[in-house]
Amino acid sequence: MRERWIVGALLAGLLLGACGDPASGPEASPPARATPDTSTAPTSTTRQRPAASASPDAPDAPSKAPTVLYLGDSLAMENQEVLGDLLRDQLDARYTSAPYSGTTLCDYLEGGADRSLVPTADKAAALVRSLRPDFVVLQFWGNSWGYTPCMGGITYDKPGKTYFERYEADMKRLTDQISAAGGAHPPTLVWVLQGPDPMTPDRVKGVNALYEERARASGGLVADAGKTVSPASARNTWVQYLPCTSYEHEHPEYCTQPGLDRTALHHDKDPLHFCLKLTTTTPKPCPVRSPGILRITREITRVIAANAG
């Protein structure tokens, strides 16, 4: 139990840090602001953008370019620039991202009484009213420890069904607020299924099942990005490496161990995130090519492409 607690504390710090310093928390690490796609200045991730359009299995561009809003926690924080590049390159999408590290669904709800890690202007409904997106992509690992204030101390390790009941209730409230904010043309929600949890695999299975149920109930979509970072024969088994895909063979910079025909999904010191570089203090997009991030964002892009236009 002590070893499990130590690993859990480490993962909690990493989740808050968004590929950053495990000791940093939300107070010391201001999250990214929501920014429409207006800048053409290159960033480290943009300079290393994937050659997505060169892939034979790249999705066809829809007849109408979609507007996409991307919300989430530290996983979305590290993914946001790669996803934006893919959506713009392949779908000519208008794209805005507003992830905040260490958050969960209740942080994006309007009208909450508890302290939130997301400012009022970047609540989900506020951004939907402002941007009028066609799709809202929600990527949340699912807070299971006690560091997110709006969860009110509810954690996965407590007995009973309280954690899943609270998570399910927050999902419905968030869906309802986003739908109401969209007015006559509410956006389609895309729930991103998570990859295997190295600490509590049953928790992630439960969270993913709730995402699938909520999508069915509300006419939303599911992007099983977690499947792309899981063994083909063991969807809920955590691994650090997987065999290189055909895309990674064609773009060997993403096949990190070609001699073994495998690629790294996680940094040696971070079993939760998919960025292959540990950065410090301030949460930010992943600055290096990372196969796990590309796998996840390609699947999100594929689902949006199949349902846009």
PDB file of N, CA and C in Angstrom, residues 61-65 308-309:
ATOM      1  N   ALA A  61     -10.791  15.937 -46.526  1.00  0.00           N
ATOM      2  CA  ALA A  61     -11.292  17.188 -45.965  1.00  0.00           C
ATOM      3  C   ALA A  61     -12.802  17.265 -46.155  1.00  0.00           C
ATOM      4  N   PRO A  62     -13.537  17.715 -45.129  1.00  0.00           N
ATOM      5  CA  PRO A  62     -14.994  17.840 -45.264  1.00  0.00           C
ATOM      6  C   PRO A  62     -15.352  18.989 -46.189  1.00  0.00           C
ATOM      7  N   SER A  63     -16.606  19.003 -46.655  1.00  0.00           N
ATOM      8  CA  SER A  63     -17.042  20.054 -47.566  1.00  0.00           C
ATOM      9  C   SER A  63     -17.089  21.406 -46.869  1.00  0.00           C
ATOM     10  N   LYS A  64     -17.323  21.413 -45.562  1.00  0.00           N
ATOM     11  CA  LYS A  64     -17.360  22.650 -44.783  1.00  0.00           C
ATOM     12  C   LYS A  64     -16.312  22.563 -43.688  1.00  0.00           C
ATOM     13  N   ALA A  65     -15.442  23.554 -43.635  1.00  0.00           N
ATOM     14  CA  ALA A  65     -14.397  23.548 -42.612  1.00  0.00           C
ATOM     15  C   ALA A  65     -15.018  23.681 -41.226  1.00  0.00           C
ATOM     16  N   ALA A 308     -17.811  15.742 -39.942  1.00  0.00           N
ATOM     17  CA  ALA A 308     -17.900  17.170 -40.295  1.00  0.00           C
ATOM     18  C   ALA A 308     -18.421  17.348 -41.711  1.00  0.00           C
ATOM     19  N   GLY A 309     -19.047  18.483 -41.943  1.00  0.00           N
ATOM     20  CA  GLY A 309     -19.462  18.845 -43.291  1.00  0.00           C
ATOM     21  C   GLY A 309     -20.662  18.070 -43.805  1.00  0.00           C
TER      22      GLY A 309
END
